[in-house]
Coordinates of C-alpha atoms and ligand atoms in Angstrom, one line a residue:
M1405 CA -29.5 -34.6 -7.3
N1406 CA -27.5 -37.8 -7.6
P1407 CA -23.7 -37.0 -8.6
S1408 CA -23.5 -38.8 -11.7
R1409 CA -26.5 -36.7 -12.7
S1410 CA -25.3 -33.4 -11.3
L1411 CA -22.0 -34.3 -13.3
A1412 CA -23.6 -34.8 -16.7
V1413 CA -25.6 -31.6 -16.1
L1414 CA -22.6 -29.5 -15.6
L1415 CA -21.0 -31.1 -18.9
L1416 CA -23.9 -30.7 -20.5
A1417 CA -23.5 -26.8 -19.1
L1418 CA -19.9 -26.5 -20.0
T1419 CA -20.7 -28.0 -23.7
A1420 CA -23.4 -25.5 -24.2
S1421 CA -21.5 -22.3 -23.0
N1422 CA -18.4 -23.5 -24.7
A1423 CA -20.4 -24.0 -28.3
A1424 CA -21.9 -20.3 -27.1
A1425 CA -18.2 -19.4 -26.7
Q1426 CA -17.5 -20.6 -30.1
S1427 CA -20.0 -18.9 -31.9
L1428 CA -19.4 -15.7 -30.5
P1429 CA -17.3 -13.3 -33.1
S1430 CA -13.7 -14.1 -31.6
D1431 CA -13.3 -10.4 -29.4
E1432 CA -16.9 -10.8 -27.8
A1433 CA -15.7 -14.3 -26.6
A1434 CA -12.5 -12.4 -25.5
A1435 CA -14.0 -9.7 -24.2
Q1436 CA -16.3 -12.5 -21.6
S1437 CA -13.2 -14.4 -20.9
K1438 CA -11.8 -11.2 -19.8
A1439 CA -14.8 -9.9 -17.7
S1440 CA -15.0 -13.3 -16.1
A1441 CA -11.4 -13.1 -15.2
D1442 CA -11.9 -9.8 -13.8
K1443 CA -14.7 -10.8 -11.8
D1444 CA -12.7 -13.9 -10.4
R1445 CA -9.6 -11.7 -9.7
D1446 CA -12.1 -9.2 -8.0
R1447 CA -12.9 -12.4 -5.4
R1448 CA -9.9 -13.3 -4.8
F1449 CA -8.5 -9.8 -3.9
Q1450 CA -11.7 -8.7 -2.4
W1451 CA -10.0 -9.4 1.5
F1452 CA -6.7 -7.6 0.5
R1453 CA -8.3 -4.5 -0.8
E1454 CA -10.5 -4.4 1.9
A1455 CA -7.8 -4.7 4.2
R1456 CA -5.4 -2.1 3.2
F1457 CA -2.9 -2.8 6.3
G1458 CA -1.1 -5.7 7.3
L1459 CA 1.5 -6.9 9.6
F1460 CA 5.3 -8.1 8.4
I1461 CA 7.1 -10.4 11.0
H1462 CA 10.7 -10.7 10.6
W1463 CA 11.6 -14.0 12.5
G1464 CA 14.2 -16.2 12.4
L1465 CA 17.9 -17.3 13.9
Y1466 CA 19.1 -14.1 13.1
A1467 CA 18.0 -12.4 16.0
V1468 CA 20.2 -14.5 18.3
P1469 CA 23.2 -12.4 17.2
A1470 CA 20.8 -9.4 16.8
G1471 CA 23.4 -7.2 14.4
E1472 CA 26.6 -8.7 16.4
W1473 CA 29.1 -11.0 15.2
K1474 CA 32.0 -12.2 17.3
G1475 CA 31.9 -8.9 19.4
K1476 CA 31.6 -6.8 16.6
P1477 CA 28.6 -4.8 15.4
I1478 CA 27.5 -5.8 11.8
E1479 CA 26.5 -3.0 9.3
G1480 CA 23.0 -3.5 7.5
I1481 CA 19.5 -5.1 8.0
G1482 CA 19.6 -8.0 10.8
E1483 CA 18.4 -11.1 8.7
W1484 CA 21.5 -10.2 6.4
I1485 CA 24.1 -10.9 9.0
M1486 CA 25.2 -14.2 7.6
N1487 CA 25.7 -12.6 4.4
R1488 CA 27.3 -9.5 6.0
A1489 CA 29.4 -10.8 8.1
R1490 CA 30.4 -13.8 5.6
I1491 CA 29.2 -16.8 7.9
P1492 CA 30.3 -20.1 6.9
I1493 CA 26.9 -22.2 7.4
A1494 CA 28.6 -24.9 10.2
E1495 CA 28.9 -21.6 12.2
Y1496 CA 25.7 -20.2 11.3
E1497 CA 23.9 -23.4 12.0
L1498 CA 25.2 -23.1 15.5
L1499 CA 22.8 -20.6 16.0
A1500 CA 19.6 -23.0 16.1
K1501 CA 21.0 -24.6 19.5
Q1502 CA 20.6 -21.0 21.0
F1503 CA 17.1 -20.3 19.8
N1504 CA 14.6 -20.7 22.3
P1505 CA 11.6 -18.2 22.3
V1506 CA 9.9 -19.1 25.6
K1507 CA 8.3 -15.8 25.9
F1508 CA 6.7 -16.3 22.1
D1509 CA 2.7 -15.8 22.8
A1510 CA 0.8 -15.9 19.1
D1511 CA -2.0 -15.1 20.7
A1512 CA -0.4 -11.5 22.0
W1513 CA 1.5 -10.8 18.7
V1514 CA -2.2 -11.2 16.6
Q1515 CA -4.0 -9.3 19.2
M1516 CA -1.1 -6.8 19.1
A1517 CA -1.7 -6.7 15.1
K1518 CA -5.6 -6.4 15.4
D1519 CA -5.3 -3.5 17.8
A1520 CA -3.1 -1.7 15.3
G1521 CA -6.0 -2.0 12.7
M1522 CA -4.1 -4.6 10.3
K1523 CA -5.9 -7.4 8.2
Y1524 CA -3.6 -9.8 7.6
V1525 CA -0.1 -11.3 9.1
V1526 CA 2.9 -12.1 6.9
I1527 CA 5.9 -13.8 8.6
T1528 CA 9.0 -15.5 7.2
S1529 CA 8.8 -19.1 7.0
K1530 CA 11.9 -19.4 5.5
H1531 CA 14.3 -16.2 4.9
H1532 CA 17.5 -16.3 3.1
D1533 CA 19.5 -17.9 5.7
G1534 CA 17.7 -21.3 4.3
F1535 CA 16.2 -22.1 7.8
A1536 CA 12.5 -23.0 8.0
M1537 CA 10.5 -21.3 11.0
Y1538 CA 8.0 -23.7 10.6
D1539 CA 8.1 -27.8 11.1
S1540 CA 9.6 -28.9 7.5
K1541 CA 10.1 -32.3 6.7
A1542 CA 11.6 -31.4 3.3
S1543 CA 14.2 -30.0 5.1
R1544 CA 15.9 -30.9 8.6
Y1545 CA 17.1 -27.8 9.3
D1546 CA 13.8 -26.1 11.2
I1547 CA 12.8 -24.5 14.1
V1548 CA 10.9 -27.9 15.3
E1549 CA 14.0 -30.4 14.8
A1550 CA 17.1 -27.9 15.0
T1551 CA 16.1 -25.9 18.1
P1552 CA 15.8 -26.4 22.1
F1553 CA 12.3 -25.0 21.4
G1554 CA 10.8 -27.7 19.3
R1555 CA 7.5 -26.0 18.9
D1556 CA 6.1 -24.9 15.3
P1557 CA 5.1 -21.7 16.0
M1558 CA 3.5 -21.2 12.4
K1559 CA 0.7 -23.8 14.1
E1560 CA 0.1 -21.2 17.1
L1561 CA 0.0 -18.0 14.6
A1562 CA -2.2 -19.9 11.9
A1563 CA -4.8 -20.7 15.2
A1564 CA -4.3 -17.0 16.7
C1565 CA -4.7 -15.6 12.9
Q1566 CA -8.2 -17.8 12.9
K1567 CA -9.4 -17.0 16.4
H1568 CA -9.2 -13.0 15.7
G1569 CA -10.4 -12.9 12.4
L1570 CA -7.1 -12.0 10.6
K1571 CA -5.6 -13.4 7.1
F1572 CA -2.2 -15.6 7.6
A1573 CA 0.2 -15.6 5.4
F1574 CA 3.8 -16.4 4.5
Y1575 CA 7.6 -14.8 3.6
Y1576 CA 9.1 -17.6 1.2
S1577 CA 12.8 -16.9 0.3
Q1578 CA 12.6 -18.7 -3.4
D1579 CA 15.8 -17.7 -4.5
Q1580 CA 18.7 -16.4 -2.4
D1581 CA 19.2 -19.4 0.2
W1582 CA 22.5 -19.2 1.8
H1583 CA 22.3 -22.8 2.9
E1584 CA 22.0 -24.2 -0.3
S1585 CA 25.0 -24.5 -3.4
E1586 CA 22.1 -24.6 -5.8
A1587 CA 20.2 -21.7 -4.7
S1588 CA 21.8 -17.6 -5.0
G1589 CA 23.3 -15.9 -2.6
N1590 CA 26.3 -17.6 -0.6
V1591 CA 29.5 -16.9 -2.4
W1592 CA 31.6 -17.8 0.6
D1593 CA 30.8 -21.1 0.9
F1594 CA 30.1 -21.6 -2.6
P1595 CA 32.2 -19.5 -4.3
A1596 CA 31.1 -21.0 -8.2
D1597 CA 27.8 -19.3 -7.0
D1598 CA 28.5 -16.1 -9.1
V1599 CA 28.6 -18.4 -12.2
K1600 CA 25.5 -20.1 -11.9
K1601 CA 23.0 -18.7 -14.4
V1602 CA 19.7 -20.4 -12.9
L1603 CA 18.3 -22.0 -9.8
G1604 CA 19.0 -25.8 -9.5
R1605 CA 16.4 -28.5 -10.1
G1606 CA 17.7 -30.2 -7.0
Y1607 CA 17.0 -26.9 -5.0
F1608 CA 13.9 -25.6 -7.0
E1609 CA 12.0 -29.2 -6.3
G1610 CA 13.6 -30.5 -3.6
K1611 CA 13.8 -27.5 -1.3
V1612 CA 11.8 -24.8 -3.1
K1613 CA 8.7 -26.4 -4.1
A1614 CA 8.6 -28.9 -1.3
Q1615 CA 8.4 -26.6 1.4
V1616 CA 5.5 -24.2 -0.5
R1617 CA 3.8 -27.7 -0.5
E1618 CA 4.1 -28.0 3.2
I1619 CA 3.4 -24.0 4.0
L1620 CA 0.1 -24.6 1.9
T1621 CA -0.7 -27.7 3.5
Q1622 CA 0.2 -27.7 7.1
Y1623 CA -1.7 -24.2 8.2
G1624 CA -5.0 -24.1 6.7
P1625 CA -5.9 -21.3 4.2
I1626 CA -2.9 -19.4 3.5
G1627 CA -4.0 -15.7 2.5
L1628 CA -1.0 -14.8 0.4
I1629 CA 2.7 -15.7 -0.3
W1630 CA 5.4 -13.0 -0.4
F1631 CA 8.0 -14.7 -2.3
D1632 CA 11.4 -12.1 -2.4
T1633 CA 14.1 -11.2 -4.2
P1634 CA 14.1 -13.2 -7.5
R1635 CA 17.8 -13.2 -9.1
L1636 CA 18.2 -16.5 -10.7
I1637 CA 14.9 -17.3 -11.3
T1638 CA 14.1 -17.9 -14.9
K1639 CA 10.3 -16.6 -16.1
E1640 CA 9.6 -20.6 -16.4
Q1641 CA 10.1 -21.3 -12.9
S1642 CA 8.6 -18.0 -11.6
Q1643 CA 5.3 -19.0 -13.9
E1644 CA 5.7 -22.5 -12.3
L1645 CA 6.0 -21.5 -8.7
V1646 CA 2.9 -19.3 -9.3
D1647 CA 1.2 -22.1 -11.0
F1648 CA 2.2 -24.6 -8.3
V1649 CA 0.8 -22.2 -5.4
H1650 CA -2.5 -22.3 -7.3
S1651 CA -2.8 -25.8 -7.8
I1652 CA -2.9 -26.5 -4.1
Q1653 CA -4.5 -23.1 -2.9
P1654 CA -6.4 -21.1 -5.9
D1655 CA -7.2 -18.4 -4.0
C1656 CA -3.6 -17.7 -2.5
L1657 CA -2.2 -14.7 -3.8
V1658 CA 1.2 -14.7 -5.0
S1659 CA 3.8 -11.7 -4.3
G1660 CA 5.0 -9.8 -7.3
R1661 CA 8.7 -10.8 -6.1
V1662 CA 8.3 -14.4 -7.2
G1663 CA 9.7 -12.2 -10.4
H1664 CA 9.2 -11.5 -14.0
G1665 CA 6.0 -9.9 -13.6
V1666 CA 4.3 -13.1 -13.5
G1667 CA 3.0 -12.7 -9.6
D1668 CA -0.5 -11.2 -8.6
Y1669 CA -0.1 -8.2 -7.7
D1670 CA 2.6 -5.9 -7.5
S1671 CA 5.6 -5.1 -4.5
A1672 CA 6.8 -1.7 -4.2
G1673 CA 10.6 -1.6 -3.0
D1674 CA 11.5 -1.7 0.5
N1675 CA 10.3 1.8 2.2
Q1676 CA 9.1 2.9 -1.0
I1677 CA 5.7 5.2 -1.2
S1678 CA 4.5 5.0 -4.6
V1679 CA 2.7 7.8 -5.8
G1680 CA 1.5 6.9 -9.1
S1681 CA -2.6 5.9 -8.8
T1682 CA -2.4 2.6 -10.0
E1683 CA -5.5 0.3 -11.4
R1684 CA -3.4 -2.6 -10.5
D1685 CA -3.1 -4.1 -6.4
W1686 CA 0.0 -3.3 -4.6
E1687 CA 2.0 -3.4 -1.8
T1688 CA 4.5 -2.0 0.1
P1689 CA 6.9 -3.2 2.6
V1690 CA 7.8 -0.8 5.4
T1691 CA 10.5 -1.3 8.2
L1692 CA 9.4 0.4 11.7
N1693 CA 13.0 1.2 12.3
D1694 CA 15.8 0.4 9.6
T1695 CA 16.0 -3.2 9.8
W1696 CA 13.2 -6.1 9.1
G1697 CA 14.9 -8.9 11.6
F1698 CA 16.1 -7.9 14.8
K1699 CA 18.9 -5.6 15.7
K1700 CA 19.6 -5.0 19.0
D1701 CA 21.3 -1.1 18.3
D1702 CA 19.1 -0.3 15.6
S1703 CA 17.0 2.6 17.7
N1704 CA 16.2 5.0 14.3
W1705 CA 12.5 4.3 14.9
K1706 CA 9.9 6.0 12.8
E1707 CA 7.7 8.6 14.3
V1708 CA 3.6 7.7 14.4
S1709 CA 3.3 10.7 12.1
V1710 CA 5.5 9.2 9.6
L1711 CA 4.0 5.6 9.8
L1712 CA 0.1 7.0 9.2
R1713 CA 1.0 9.5 6.6
Q1714 CA 2.8 6.8 5.0
L1715 CA -0.2 4.3 5.6
V1716 CA -2.7 7.0 4.2
E1717 CA -0.7 7.9 1.3
V1718 CA -0.8 4.0 0.2
A1719 CA -4.1 3.7 0.6
A1720 CA -4.8 7.1 -1.4
H1721 CA -3.1 5.2 -4.3
S1722 CA -4.9 1.9 -4.1
G1723 CA -2.3 -0.1 -2.2
N1724 CA -1.6 -2.2 0.7
Y1725 CA 0.7 -1.0 3.5
L1726 CA 2.7 -4.2 5.4
L1727 CA 4.3 -2.9 8.1
N1728 CA 7.1 -5.0 9.9
V1729 CA 8.1 -6.0 13.9
G1730 CA 11.3 -8.3 14.0
P1731 CA 11.2 -9.9 17.3
T1732 CA 14.0 -10.9 19.4
A1733 CA 15.5 -14.7 19.9
E1734 CA 13.2 -14.6 23.1
G1735 CA 10.1 -14.2 21.3
V1736 CA 9.2 -10.6 22.0
V1737 CA 8.5 -7.9 19.9
P1738 CA 10.5 -4.8 20.8
Q1739 CA 8.7 -2.1 23.0
P1740 CA 9.0 0.9 20.8
S1741 CA 7.4 -1.3 18.0
I1742 CA 4.5 -2.2 20.3
D1743 CA 4.1 1.5 21.1
R1744 CA 4.2 2.6 17.9
L1745 CA 1.3 0.1 16.7
R1746 CA -0.6 1.0 19.5
E1747 CA -1.0 4.6 18.8
V1748 CA -1.7 3.6 15.2
G1749 CA -4.5 1.4 16.3
Q1750 CA -5.8 4.3 18.3
W1751 CA -5.7 6.6 15.0
M1752 CA -7.3 3.5 13.1
K1753 CA -10.1 3.0 15.6
V1754 CA -11.2 6.6 14.9
N1755 CA -10.3 6.8 11.5
G1756 CA -10.6 3.5 10.0
E1757 CA -13.5 3.8 7.7
S1758 CA -11.5 6.3 5.7
I1759 CA -8.8 3.8 4.9
Y1760 CA -10.4 -0.3 4.7
G1761 CA -12.0 -1.4 1.5
T1762 CA -11.2 2.4 0.1
K1763 CA -10.1 2.9 -3.1
G1764 CA -7.5 5.5 -4.0
T1765 CA -7.7 9.3 -5.2
P1766 CA -9.6 10.8 -7.8
F1767 CA -7.1 13.7 -8.6
R1768 CA -4.0 13.1 -10.5
Y1769 CA -1.7 14.0 -7.7
D1770 CA -1.6 14.7 -3.9
A1771 CA -2.3 18.3 -2.8
S1772 CA -0.4 20.3 -0.5
W1773 CA -2.6 20.1 2.3
G1774 CA -2.7 15.9 2.2
T1775 CA -4.3 13.4 0.2
V1776 CA -7.8 11.5 -0.8
T1777 CA -9.4 8.2 -0.5
Q1778 CA -13.0 7.1 -1.6
K1779 CA -16.0 4.8 -1.3
P1780 CA -18.8 5.4 -3.5
G1781 CA -20.5 8.9 -2.5
K1782 CA -18.1 9.7 -0.3
L1783 CA -14.4 11.3 -0.1
Y1784 CA -12.2 11.1 3.1
L1785 CA -9.7 14.2 2.9
H1786 CA -6.9 13.4 4.9
V1787 CA -5.5 16.9 6.1
F1788 CA -1.5 16.3 7.2
D1789 CA -1.5 19.9 7.8
W1790 CA -4.2 21.6 9.1
P1791 CA -4.7 25.1 7.9
K1792 CA -4.8 28.3 9.8
G1793 CA -8.3 29.6 8.1
D1794 CA -10.2 27.3 6.1
L1795 CA -9.5 24.1 3.6
V1796 CA -9.4 25.1 0.0
V1797 CA -9.6 22.0 -2.3
Y1798 CA -9.3 22.8 -5.8
G1799 CA -10.9 20.9 -9.0
L1800 CA -13.5 19.0 -7.5
R1801 CA -16.4 18.9 -10.0
N1802 CA -19.0 17.0 -7.6
K1803 CA -21.7 19.2 -5.7
V1804 CA -20.7 18.3 -2.2
R1805 CA -23.8 17.2 0.2
K1806 CA -22.5 17.5 3.4
A1807 CA -19.3 17.4 5.2
Y1808 CA -18.3 16.2 8.8
L1809 CA -15.0 15.7 10.4
L1810 CA -14.7 11.5 10.9
A1811 CA -13.3 11.8 14.4
D1812 CA -16.3 13.1 15.9
K1813 CA -18.9 13.6 13.6
K1814 CA -19.1 17.4 13.7
P1815 CA -20.4 19.3 10.8
V1816 CA -18.2 21.5 8.5
A1817 CA -19.9 24.3 6.6
V1818 CA -19.1 24.2 2.7
S1819 CA -19.2 26.6 -0.2
Q1820 CA -18.3 26.1 -3.5
T1821 CA -17.4 28.5 -6.6
A1822 CA -16.6 28.1 -10.0
N1823 CA -14.6 30.5 -12.2
P1824 CA -15.9 29.7 -15.6
A1825 CA -13.3 31.7 -17.5
I1826 CA -10.6 29.2 -16.6
D1827 CA -13.0 26.3 -16.2
H1828 CA -12.2 25.9 -12.3
T1829 CA -13.8 25.0 -9.3
A1830 CA -12.8 25.5 -5.6
V1831 CA -14.4 23.8 -2.7
R1832 CA -13.9 25.7 0.8
F1833 CA -14.7 23.6 4.5
K1834 CA -14.7 26.0 7.1
L1835 CA -12.5 24.1 9.7
P1836 CA -12.5 24.3 13.6
A1837 CA -9.3 25.6 14.9
K1838 CA -8.0 22.6 16.4
A1839 CA -7.2 19.5 13.9
P1840 CA -8.9 16.3 15.4
S1841 CA -5.4 14.3 15.0
P1842 CA -1.8 15.5 15.4
H1843 CA -1.2 12.8 12.3
A1844 CA -3.8 13.0 9.7
S1845 CA -7.4 14.6 10.1
V1846 CA -10.1 13.1 8.2
I1847 CA -13.0 15.2 6.8
V1848 CA -15.7 13.3 5.1
A1849 CA -17.2 14.8 1.8
E1850 CA -20.5 13.2 0.7
I1851 CA -20.9 14.1 -2.7
E1852 CA -23.6 13.6 -5.3
G1853 CA -22.7 10.9 -8.0
A1854 CA -19.6 9.6 -8.5
A1855 CA -16.0 11.8 -8.0
Q1856 CA -15.5 14.2 -11.3
V1857 CA -12.2 15.9 -10.9
D1858 CA -10.5 18.5 -13.2
N1859 CA -8.1 16.4 -15.1
A1860 CA -5.5 19.4 -15.6
L1861 CA -2.8 19.8 -13.4
L1862 CA -3.6 22.7 -10.8
Q1863 CA -2.0 25.2 -9.1
Q1864 CA -2.2 24.3 -5.3
P1865 CA -4.4 26.6 -2.9
S1866 CA -1.4 27.4 -1.1
G1867 CA -0.1 29.2 -4.2
T1868 CA 2.7 26.7 -5.4
V1869 CA 2.8 24.7 -8.3
E1870 CA 4.2 21.5 -8.2
L1871 CA 4.9 19.7 -11.8
N1872 CA 5.7 16.4 -10.6
A1873 CA 8.1 14.3 -13.2
N1874 CA 5.8 11.5 -14.0
Q1875 CA 3.3 13.9 -15.2
G1876 CA 5.3 15.4 -17.5
R1877 CA 5.6 14.4 -21.2
I1878 CA 8.8 13.1 -21.9
V1879 CA 10.1 14.6 -25.4
A1880 CA 12.6 12.5 -26.9
P1881 CA 14.0 12.3 -30.1
S1882 CA 13.2 8.5 -30.2
D1883 CA 10.1 6.7 -29.2
K1884 CA 11.8 4.6 -27.0
P1885 CA 13.5 7.1 -24.5
T1886 CA 15.6 5.8 -21.8
M1887 CA 14.5 7.9 -19.1
G1888 CA 11.5 6.8 -16.8
F1889 CA 10.2 6.9 -13.6
D1890 CA 10.3 5.0 -10.5
A1891 CA 7.3 3.9 -8.2
R1892 CA 8.2 7.0 -6.4
G1893 CA 7.2 8.7 -9.6
V1894 CA 11.1 10.1 -9.8
A1895 CA 12.7 10.3 -12.8
T1896 CA 15.3 7.6 -13.4
R1897 CA 18.0 7.2 -16.3
W1898 CA 17.6 10.4 -16.9
T1899 CA 21.2 10.4 -18.3
S1900 CA 20.5 12.1 -22.0
A1901 CA 20.5 15.4 -22.7
D1902 CA 18.4 14.8 -25.6
E1903 CA 15.9 13.9 -23.6
S1904 CA 13.2 16.6 -21.8
L1905 CA 9.9 16.8 -19.8
A1906 CA 7.3 19.1 -20.5
W1907 CA 4.1 20.0 -19.0
E1908 CA 0.9 22.0 -19.0
F1909 CA -0.7 23.7 -15.9
K1910 CA -3.8 25.6 -14.8
L1911 CA -2.9 29.0 -12.5
V1912 CA -5.7 29.9 -10.4
Q1913 CA -3.7 32.7 -8.6
P1914 CA -1.3 34.5 -10.8
G1915 CA 2.1 36.4 -9.7
A1916 CA 5.7 36.5 -9.1
F1917 CA 7.3 32.5 -8.6
D1918 CA 10.6 31.0 -7.5
V1919 CA 11.5 28.4 -9.7
V1920 CA 12.7 25.6 -7.9
V1921 CA 14.1 22.1 -8.8
V1922 CA 13.5 18.8 -7.0
T1923 CA 15.9 16.0 -7.2
S1924 CA 16.1 13.0 -5.0
E1925 CA 18.9 11.3 -3.8
Q1926 CA 18.8 7.7 -3.8
K1927 CA 18.3 5.6 -0.4
Y1928 CA 19.8 6.8 2.3
G1929 CA 21.2 10.0 0.7
R1930 CA 23.6 7.8 -1.4
G1931 CA 23.8 7.9 -5.3
W1932 CA 22.8 11.7 -6.0
E1933 CA 24.4 13.3 -8.9
G1934 CA 24.0 17.2 -9.3
G1935 CA 26.2 19.7 -11.8
H1936 CA 23.7 19.3 -14.4
K1937 CA 23.1 22.2 -16.6
V1938 CA 19.3 22.8 -17.2
T1939 CA 16.9 25.3 -18.8
V1940 CA 13.7 25.5 -17.2
D1941 CA 11.2 27.3 -19.9
V1942 CA 8.0 29.1 -18.4
D1943 CA 6.0 30.3 -21.6
G1944 CA 9.2 30.7 -23.2
T1945 CA 10.8 32.7 -20.6
K1946 CA 14.0 30.4 -19.8
I1947 CA 15.4 30.1 -16.9
A1948 CA 19.1 28.4 -16.7
G1949 CA 21.5 27.2 -14.3
T1950 CA 23.2 24.0 -12.5
I1951 CA 21.4 21.3 -10.6
E1952 CA 23.1 22.0 -7.0
A1953 CA 21.9 20.8 -3.2
Q1954 CA 21.4 24.3 -2.0
E1955 CA 19.1 22.9 0.4
K1956 CA 17.7 19.5 1.9
R1957 CA 14.1 18.5 2.2
V1958 CA 13.0 15.1 3.9
P1959 CA 9.6 14.2 2.5
P1960 CA 7.7 13.2 5.5
H1961 CA 6.2 9.9 3.7
N1962 CA 9.8 9.0 2.2
P1963 CA 12.4 9.6 4.9
Y1964 CA 15.0 7.4 3.4
W1965 CA 15.1 9.5 0.1
P1966 CA 16.0 12.9 0.9
Y1967 CA 15.5 15.7 -1.5
A1968 CA 17.9 18.0 -2.8
I1969 CA 16.5 21.5 -3.9
T1970 CA 17.6 24.2 -6.3
K1971 CA 16.3 27.6 -6.8
L1972 CA 17.2 28.6 -10.3
G1973 CA 15.6 31.8 -10.6
R1974 CA 12.4 34.1 -10.8
V1975 CA 9.3 34.1 -13.1
T1976 CA 6.1 36.2 -13.4
L1977 CA 2.8 34.9 -14.7
D1978 CA 0.5 37.6 -14.8
K1979 CA -2.8 35.7 -16.0
A1980 CA -4.9 33.4 -14.7
G1981 CA -5.6 29.7 -17.2
T1982 CA -3.1 27.5 -19.0
H1983 CA 0.6 27.6 -18.8
K1984 CA 3.3 25.8 -20.2
V1985 CA 6.4 24.6 -18.3
A1986 CA 9.1 22.1 -19.7
L1987 CA 12.7 21.3 -18.1
V1988 CA 15.4 21.2 -20.9
P1989 CA 18.7 19.8 -20.1
Q1990 CA 21.6 21.1 -21.6
S1991 CA 24.2 18.6 -20.2
I1992 CA 23.8 15.9 -17.8
E1993 CA 26.2 14.5 -15.0
S1994 CA 26.1 10.8 -15.2
A1995 CA 29.7 9.2 -14.5
K1996 CA 27.5 7.6 -10.8
K1997 CA 24.9 6.3 -13.6
F1998 CA 22.1 8.2 -11.6
G1999 CA 21.9 11.4 -13.8
L2000 CA 19.3 13.7 -13.1
T2001 CA 16.7 12.4 -10.9
L2002 CA 13.9 14.6 -10.7
V2003 CA 11.0 14.6 -8.3
S2004 CA 9.4 17.8 -9.8
V2005 CA 9.4 21.1 -10.5
E2006 CA 8.0 23.8 -8.6
L2007 CA 7.0 27.4 -9.1
V2008 CA 6.7 28.8 -5.6
P2009 CA 4.9 32.0 -5.0
A2010 CA 7.8 34.6 -4.6
N2011 CA 6.8 36.2 -1.4
K2012 CA 6.5 32.8 0.3
K2013 CA 8.7 31.9 3.1
Ligands
FHN211 O1 16.6 -9.0 1.1 C1 15.3 -8.8 1.5 C2 15.3 -8.6 3.2 O2 16.0 -9.4 4.0 C3 13.8 -8.1 3.4 O3 13.3 -9.6 3.6 C4 12.9 -7.1 2.4 C5 11.6 -7.0 2.4 O4 10.8 -6.6 1.7 N1 13.2 -8.0 0.9 C6 14.7 -8.3 0.7 C7 14.8 -7.3 0.2 O5 14.1 -6.3 -0.7

């Protein structure tokens, strides 16, 4: 077909489809356009949902001081050294002269990511220090012009990703730029910063958009742009940036941290492992130690078991896990990072099927033994705590056709029981004595039909009843309660004693239970408040007490947010079936504004150690 004829045919088709859309009743037209938007979104997100696991790389001039300035260690994350040590621009700029990563090997980095089972790489094209780690014409403050290295590492990384079949993506700090007076963040060189209300137009057009154009035009297809720390940016500017990205590469995804909820997908807080099953695409960035950019004295490396547990839990809530490395100024990925990624990769080689392209758990909550991912016709049971006897799963309604261990495909015997009196079902898996993996062992359960589960909150097979805050019903005098839930599902802004939480759950094994209230400290153990007077009401029996940290518990998937445990008292429930629990505060201490940071109310079998 000649081009003018094909244009005419296209126009005709468009006119016809417009006419058809116009003749539809408006809600039908709206439904049609939503369906086509959803289809397009599914197409754009296909690789992201398939991937589930990516490599984050924080690499920049901050790797030179590596956490130390003028002989003194500087507290906090490595890439923030300019800010934390209040380093004047003129002094920080000199680091460029020392930045010569002669050991940088793009192929080795990408091979490392691939061997770890990662499917995409996101690297800092410009972090808050304002230095471009690629060949920028919009600013001379860049790796090619300002360093002895003189190469564009992003060109090499883009090529290596292309070669190894990984998606390539960029981080870009759009709001904080400590090198620029019109951006946010630098209050030591530009003290007027704190009175600024918006990003300067000169900066936004001349640096941000100019550089975003460069990173979207110089390196081939870019999987996503990871904007970060929206502060001064207005909603209009965030939207402008999203539209700008899409105008250059329509399929490039934009991270939620572009600001104001206008990104293509949500970004959880740093190192936060979300618990809420979500329909929206999301991702969580995680550090291997405590820093993002290289810091020579940070040796607080996470254990492989913690990393794998996080990866699984994120996938079990339909999210992506973006795990960070901070290479040195020589271009070397620290050995402890390489070692951990290699081990994660060994697990992924065996168990990747249970992560890639899966959807989150059909259950409303994670079980005490582990969690679940799924594909059509298959449930992947990720068992973190390998049971001594059988593994019992409550609440699955489907018939299980067969089950096997993912590691060696050895069959697992299954039996299913039902208790119609309380509308309860249980599946029992007969497991070998030894767990296939010390980290997370996967049992594949092939089921008939789409997964169907009991929507009630269920007592765990271990006997414990775990009532998570975000599964409770908020009872408040107003329909706009102050309290809410963070990405971890923890109650936040619970500062009013007029607000309470209520749950209903199904008890399977009656007995005596200790009533335990689990609250969470804020990140790194700071910011917890106790002293709240509360009552836990179990079917009308009231158990009162004060929230205090009688014990600490470090949740394996969220090591930066330790829990405080308060045992309030004991209650006996002698009938299986539905029961009611409410947590009603009498007074809440909130001088520090944290208030009652509830994780869960637990009923723990009284004889359990
Ligand atoms: O301030 C940055 C930080 O340096 C790092 O880049 C992380 C990664 O998620 N994002 C910001 C803090 O949330």
